[in-house]
PDB file of C-alpha atoms in Angstrom:
ATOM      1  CA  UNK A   1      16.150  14.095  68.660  1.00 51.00           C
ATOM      2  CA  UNK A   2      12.356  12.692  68.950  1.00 51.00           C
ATOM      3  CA  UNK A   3       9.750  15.357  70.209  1.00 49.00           C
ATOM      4  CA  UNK A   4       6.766  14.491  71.523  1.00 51.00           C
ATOM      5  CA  UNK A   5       3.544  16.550  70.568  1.00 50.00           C
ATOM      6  CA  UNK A   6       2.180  18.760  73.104  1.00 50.00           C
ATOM      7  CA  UNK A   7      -1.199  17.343  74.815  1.00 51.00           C
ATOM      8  CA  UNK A   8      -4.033  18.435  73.429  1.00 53.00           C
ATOM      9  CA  UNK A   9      -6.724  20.348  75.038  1.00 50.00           C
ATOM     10  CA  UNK A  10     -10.136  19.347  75.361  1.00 52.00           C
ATOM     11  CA  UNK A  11     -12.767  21.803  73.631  1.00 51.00           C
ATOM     12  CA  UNK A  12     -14.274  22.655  76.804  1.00 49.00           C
ATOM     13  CA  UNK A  13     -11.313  24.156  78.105  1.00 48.00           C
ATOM     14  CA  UNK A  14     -10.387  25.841  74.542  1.00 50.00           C
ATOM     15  CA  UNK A  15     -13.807  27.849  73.721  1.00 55.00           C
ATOM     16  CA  UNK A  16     -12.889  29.621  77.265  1.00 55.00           C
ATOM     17  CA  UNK A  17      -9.871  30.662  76.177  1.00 50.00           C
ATOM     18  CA  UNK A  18     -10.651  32.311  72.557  1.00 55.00           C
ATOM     19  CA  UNK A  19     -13.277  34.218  75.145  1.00 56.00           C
ATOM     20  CA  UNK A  20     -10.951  35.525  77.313  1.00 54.00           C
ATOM     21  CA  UNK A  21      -8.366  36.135  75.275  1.00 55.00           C
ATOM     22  CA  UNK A  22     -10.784  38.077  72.844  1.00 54.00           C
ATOM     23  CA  UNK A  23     -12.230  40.070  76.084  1.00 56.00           C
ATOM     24  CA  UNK A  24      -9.065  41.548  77.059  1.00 58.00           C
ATOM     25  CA  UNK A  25      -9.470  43.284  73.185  1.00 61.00           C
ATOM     26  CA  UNK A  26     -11.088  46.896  72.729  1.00 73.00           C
ATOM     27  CA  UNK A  27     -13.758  45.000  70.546  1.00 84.00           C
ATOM     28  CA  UNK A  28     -14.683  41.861  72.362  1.00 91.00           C
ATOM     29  CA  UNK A  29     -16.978  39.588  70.703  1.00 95.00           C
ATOM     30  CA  UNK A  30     -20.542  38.879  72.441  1.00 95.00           C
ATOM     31  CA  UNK A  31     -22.594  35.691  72.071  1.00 95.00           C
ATOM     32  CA  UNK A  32     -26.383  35.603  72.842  1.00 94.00           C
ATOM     33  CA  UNK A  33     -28.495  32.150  72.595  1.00 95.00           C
ATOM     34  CA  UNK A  34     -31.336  33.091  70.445  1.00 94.00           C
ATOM     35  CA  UNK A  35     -32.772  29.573  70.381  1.00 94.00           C
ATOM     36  CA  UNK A  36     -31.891  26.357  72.499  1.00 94.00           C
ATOM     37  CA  UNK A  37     -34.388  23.873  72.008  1.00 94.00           C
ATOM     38  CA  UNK A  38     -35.652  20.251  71.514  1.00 95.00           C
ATOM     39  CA  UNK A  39     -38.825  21.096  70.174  1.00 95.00           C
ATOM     40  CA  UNK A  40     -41.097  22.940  67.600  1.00 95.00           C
ATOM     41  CA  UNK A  41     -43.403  25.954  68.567  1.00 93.00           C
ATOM     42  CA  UNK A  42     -46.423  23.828  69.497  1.00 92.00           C
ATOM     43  CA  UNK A  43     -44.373  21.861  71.939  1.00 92.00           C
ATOM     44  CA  UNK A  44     -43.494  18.981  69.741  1.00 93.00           C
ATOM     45  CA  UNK A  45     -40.378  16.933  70.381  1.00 96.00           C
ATOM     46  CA  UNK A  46     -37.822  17.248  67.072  1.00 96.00           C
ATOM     47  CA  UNK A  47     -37.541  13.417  65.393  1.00 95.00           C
ATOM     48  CA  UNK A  48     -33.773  12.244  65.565  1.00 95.00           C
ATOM     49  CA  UNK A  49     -31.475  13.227  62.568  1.00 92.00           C
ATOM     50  CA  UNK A  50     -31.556  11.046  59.567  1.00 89.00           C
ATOM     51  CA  UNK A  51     -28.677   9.321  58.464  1.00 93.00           C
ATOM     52  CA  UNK A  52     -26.748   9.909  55.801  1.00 95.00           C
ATOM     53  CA  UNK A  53     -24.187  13.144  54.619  1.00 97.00           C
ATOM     54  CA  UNK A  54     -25.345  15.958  56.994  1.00 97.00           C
ATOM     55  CA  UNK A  55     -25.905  19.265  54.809  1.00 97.00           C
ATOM     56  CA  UNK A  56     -26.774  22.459  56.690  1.00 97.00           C
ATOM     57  CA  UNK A  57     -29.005  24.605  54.175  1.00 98.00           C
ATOM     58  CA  UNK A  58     -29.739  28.679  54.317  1.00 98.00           C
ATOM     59  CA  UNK A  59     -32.208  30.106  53.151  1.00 98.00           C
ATOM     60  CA  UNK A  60     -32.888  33.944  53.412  1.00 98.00           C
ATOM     61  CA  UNK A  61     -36.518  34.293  52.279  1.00 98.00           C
ATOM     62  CA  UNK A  62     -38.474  37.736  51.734  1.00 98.00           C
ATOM     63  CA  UNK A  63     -42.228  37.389  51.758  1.00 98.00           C
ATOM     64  CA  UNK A  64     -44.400  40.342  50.701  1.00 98.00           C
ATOM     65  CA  UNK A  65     -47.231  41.987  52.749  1.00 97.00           C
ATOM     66  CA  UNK A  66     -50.331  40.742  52.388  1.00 95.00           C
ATOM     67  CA  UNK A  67     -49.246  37.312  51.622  1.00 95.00           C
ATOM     68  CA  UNK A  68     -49.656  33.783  52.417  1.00 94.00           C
ATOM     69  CA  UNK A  69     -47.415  30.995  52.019  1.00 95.00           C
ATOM     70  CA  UNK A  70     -48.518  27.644  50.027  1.00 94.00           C
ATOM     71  CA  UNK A  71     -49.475  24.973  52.874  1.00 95.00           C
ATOM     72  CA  UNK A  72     -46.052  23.198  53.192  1.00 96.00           C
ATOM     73  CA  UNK A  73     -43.943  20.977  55.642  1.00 97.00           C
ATOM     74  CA  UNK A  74     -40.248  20.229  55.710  1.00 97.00           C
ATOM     75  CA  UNK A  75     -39.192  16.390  56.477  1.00 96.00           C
ATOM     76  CA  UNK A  76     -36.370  18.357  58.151  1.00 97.00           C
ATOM     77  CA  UNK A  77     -35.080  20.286  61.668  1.00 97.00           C
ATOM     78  CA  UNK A  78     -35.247  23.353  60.130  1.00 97.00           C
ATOM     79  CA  UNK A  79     -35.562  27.350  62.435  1.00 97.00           C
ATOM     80  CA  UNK A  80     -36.285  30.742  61.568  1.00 98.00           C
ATOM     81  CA  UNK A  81     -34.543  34.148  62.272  1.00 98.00           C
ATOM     82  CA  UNK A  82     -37.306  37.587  61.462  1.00 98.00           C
ATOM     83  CA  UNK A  83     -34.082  39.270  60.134  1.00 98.00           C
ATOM     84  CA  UNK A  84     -37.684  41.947  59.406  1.00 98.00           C
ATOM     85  CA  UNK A  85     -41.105  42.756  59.450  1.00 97.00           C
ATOM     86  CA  UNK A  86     -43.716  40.514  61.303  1.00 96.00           C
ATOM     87  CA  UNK A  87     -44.937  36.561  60.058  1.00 97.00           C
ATOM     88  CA  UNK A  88     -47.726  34.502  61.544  1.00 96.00           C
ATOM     89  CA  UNK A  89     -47.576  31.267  61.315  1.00 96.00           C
ATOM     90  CA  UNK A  90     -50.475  28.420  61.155  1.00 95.00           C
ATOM     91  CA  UNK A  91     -50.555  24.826  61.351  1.00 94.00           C
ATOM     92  CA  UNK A  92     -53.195  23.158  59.198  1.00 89.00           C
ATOM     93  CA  UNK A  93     -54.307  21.483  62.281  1.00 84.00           C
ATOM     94  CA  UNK A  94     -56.755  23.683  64.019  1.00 79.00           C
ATOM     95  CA  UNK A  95     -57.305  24.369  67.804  1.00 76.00           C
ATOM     96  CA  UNK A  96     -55.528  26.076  70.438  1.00 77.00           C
ATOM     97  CA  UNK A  97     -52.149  26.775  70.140  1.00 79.00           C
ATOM     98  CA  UNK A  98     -52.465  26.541  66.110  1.00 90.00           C
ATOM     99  CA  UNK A  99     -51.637  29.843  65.129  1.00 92.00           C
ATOM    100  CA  UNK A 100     -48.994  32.462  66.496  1.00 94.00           C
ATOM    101  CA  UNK A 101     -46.465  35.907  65.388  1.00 95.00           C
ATOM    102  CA  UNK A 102     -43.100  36.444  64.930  1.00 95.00           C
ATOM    103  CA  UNK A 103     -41.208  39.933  64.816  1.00 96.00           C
ATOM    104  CA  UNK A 104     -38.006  41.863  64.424  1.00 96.00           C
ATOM    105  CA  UNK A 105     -35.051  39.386  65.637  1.00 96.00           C
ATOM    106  CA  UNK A 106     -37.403  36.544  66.756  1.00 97.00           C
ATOM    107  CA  UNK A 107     -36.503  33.219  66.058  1.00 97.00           C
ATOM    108  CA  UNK A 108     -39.113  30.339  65.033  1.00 96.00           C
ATOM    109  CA  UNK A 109     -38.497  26.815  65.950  1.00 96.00           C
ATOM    110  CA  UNK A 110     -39.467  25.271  62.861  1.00 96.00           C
ATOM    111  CA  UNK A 111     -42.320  22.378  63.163  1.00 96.00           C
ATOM    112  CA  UNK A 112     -41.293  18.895  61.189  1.00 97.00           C
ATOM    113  CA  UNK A 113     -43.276  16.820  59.157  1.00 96.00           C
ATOM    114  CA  UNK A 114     -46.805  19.282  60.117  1.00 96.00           C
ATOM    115  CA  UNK A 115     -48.393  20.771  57.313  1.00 96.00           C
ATOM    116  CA  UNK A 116     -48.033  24.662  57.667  1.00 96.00           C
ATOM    117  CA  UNK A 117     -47.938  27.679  56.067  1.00 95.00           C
ATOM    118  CA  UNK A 118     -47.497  32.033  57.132  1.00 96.00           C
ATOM    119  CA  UNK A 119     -48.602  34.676  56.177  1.00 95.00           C
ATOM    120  CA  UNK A 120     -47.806  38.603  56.201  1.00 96.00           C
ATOM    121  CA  UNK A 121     -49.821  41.500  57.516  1.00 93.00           C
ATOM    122  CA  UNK A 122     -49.458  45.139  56.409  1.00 94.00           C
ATOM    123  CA  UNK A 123     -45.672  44.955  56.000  1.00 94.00           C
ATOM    124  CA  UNK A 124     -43.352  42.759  54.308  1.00 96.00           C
ATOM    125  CA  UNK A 125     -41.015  40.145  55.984  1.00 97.00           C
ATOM    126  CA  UNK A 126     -37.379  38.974  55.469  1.00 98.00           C
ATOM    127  CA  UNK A 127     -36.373  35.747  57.013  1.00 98.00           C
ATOM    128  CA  UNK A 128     -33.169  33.714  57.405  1.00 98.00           C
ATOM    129  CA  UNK A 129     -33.833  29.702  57.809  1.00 98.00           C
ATOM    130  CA  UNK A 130     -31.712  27.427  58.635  1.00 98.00           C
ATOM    131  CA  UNK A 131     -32.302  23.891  57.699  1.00 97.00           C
ATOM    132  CA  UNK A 132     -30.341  20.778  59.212  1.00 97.00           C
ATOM    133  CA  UNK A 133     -30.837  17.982  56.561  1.00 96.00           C
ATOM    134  CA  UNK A 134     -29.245  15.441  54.463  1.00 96.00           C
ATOM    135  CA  UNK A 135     -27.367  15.580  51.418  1.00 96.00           C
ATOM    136  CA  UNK A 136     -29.765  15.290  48.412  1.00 94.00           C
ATOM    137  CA  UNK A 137     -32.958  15.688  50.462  1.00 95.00           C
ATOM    138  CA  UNK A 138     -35.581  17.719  50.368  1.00 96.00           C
ATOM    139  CA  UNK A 139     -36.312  20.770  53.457  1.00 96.00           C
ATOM    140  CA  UNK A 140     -39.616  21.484  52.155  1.00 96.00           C
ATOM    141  CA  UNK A 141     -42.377  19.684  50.342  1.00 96.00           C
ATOM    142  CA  UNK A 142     -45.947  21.787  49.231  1.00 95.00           C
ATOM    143  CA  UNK A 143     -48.950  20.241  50.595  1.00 93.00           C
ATOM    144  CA  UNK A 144     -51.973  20.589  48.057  1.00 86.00           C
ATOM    145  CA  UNK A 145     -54.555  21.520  50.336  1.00 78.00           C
ATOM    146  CA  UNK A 146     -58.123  23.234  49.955  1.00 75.00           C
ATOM    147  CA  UNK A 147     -57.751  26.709  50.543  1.00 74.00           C
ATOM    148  CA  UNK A 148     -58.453  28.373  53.992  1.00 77.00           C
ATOM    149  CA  UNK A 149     -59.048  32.196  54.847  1.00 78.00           C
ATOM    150  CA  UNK A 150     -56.397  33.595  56.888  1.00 77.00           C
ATOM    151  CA  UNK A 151     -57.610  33.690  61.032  1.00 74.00           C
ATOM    152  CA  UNK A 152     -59.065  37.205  61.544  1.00 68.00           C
ATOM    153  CA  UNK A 153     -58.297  37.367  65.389  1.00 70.00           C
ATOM    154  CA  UNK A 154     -54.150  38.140  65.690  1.00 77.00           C
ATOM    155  CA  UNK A 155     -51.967  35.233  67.379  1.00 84.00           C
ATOM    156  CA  UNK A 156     -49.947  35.192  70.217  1.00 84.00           C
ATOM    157  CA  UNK A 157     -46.560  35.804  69.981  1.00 84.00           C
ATOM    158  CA  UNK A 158     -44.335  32.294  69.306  1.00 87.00           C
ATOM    159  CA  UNK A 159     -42.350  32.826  71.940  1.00 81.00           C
ATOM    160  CA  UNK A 160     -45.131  32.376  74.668  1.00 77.00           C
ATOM    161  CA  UNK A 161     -46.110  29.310  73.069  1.00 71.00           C
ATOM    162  CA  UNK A 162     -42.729  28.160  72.728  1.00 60.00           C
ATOM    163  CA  UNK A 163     -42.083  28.425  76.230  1.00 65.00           C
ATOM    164  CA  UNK A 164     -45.560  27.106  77.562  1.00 62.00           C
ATOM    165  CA  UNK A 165     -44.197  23.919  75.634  1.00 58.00           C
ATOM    166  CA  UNK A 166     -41.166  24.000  76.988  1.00 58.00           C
ATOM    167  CA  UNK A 167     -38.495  25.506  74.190  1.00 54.00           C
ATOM    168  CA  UNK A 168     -36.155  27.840  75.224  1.00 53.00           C
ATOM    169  CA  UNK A 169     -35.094  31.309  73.673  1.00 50.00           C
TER     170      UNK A 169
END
């Protein structure tokens, strides 16, 4: 006797499903969208993905207070989670919209190819990065740069700039 494979269902109509089936369960799972987003914090739009072997890359990164980060950029999409503590960050660019803070359970759309750095105030920070690269490839390259003092005046928070440029958390 031949049987025929039952139809598949599309995805759409599957993710639904594992929902409601884990909703009707005493511990039902919950899903917030921390970050959705085709742009970096200052507004600009992400380049398209290279090709070659896609490797995800994470990072969980604990920066001391009263520290600053080695001018850097990453060639790659790359976004931040404050898992702790408080970061600002700075593009080496200067002008409006240059600077701004991250706290507690912020996330950080991650500029590409911009030279960059962040620093810490009077507490530390602990960060979880995600970086969406290629195999073999590097997610961040140091920038030799003169130094710079650290802005004095404190920077808006990333998430107003974010969505003045049209990202959405």
């Amino acid at each position: 006797m031949h049987r025929r494979p039952a139809p598949l269902l599309p995805r759409t109509f599957l993710f639904p499903l594992a929902l409601m089936a884990a909703a009707g369960s005493a511990h039902a799972a919950e899903s917030t969208t921390l970050l959705k987003t085709t742009r970096s914090w200052d507004g600009t739009p992400y380049p398209a993905y290279p090709a070659g072997q896609p490797q995800i890359t994470v990072l969980r990164i604990v920066i001391p207070p009263h520290s600053t980060l080695a001018w850097h950029h990453h060639p790659v999409i790359n976004a931040a989670y404050v898992l702790k503590g408080a970061l600002t960050v700075e593009k080496r660019a200067q002008g409006e919209g240059s600077t701004c803070s991250l706290a507690d359970g912020e996330v950080l759309p991650e500029l590409v190819g911009q030279v960059h750095r962040g620093y810490t105030g009077d507490e530390g920070t602990t960060l979880i990065v995600f970086y969406a690269g290629t195999a073999g490839a590097d997610i961040t390259v140091p920038d030799v740069l003169p130094a710079r003092d650290t802005p004095a005046q404190p920077a808006p928070p990333c998430r107003d700039l974010a969505k003045r440029n049209g990202s959405q958390a």
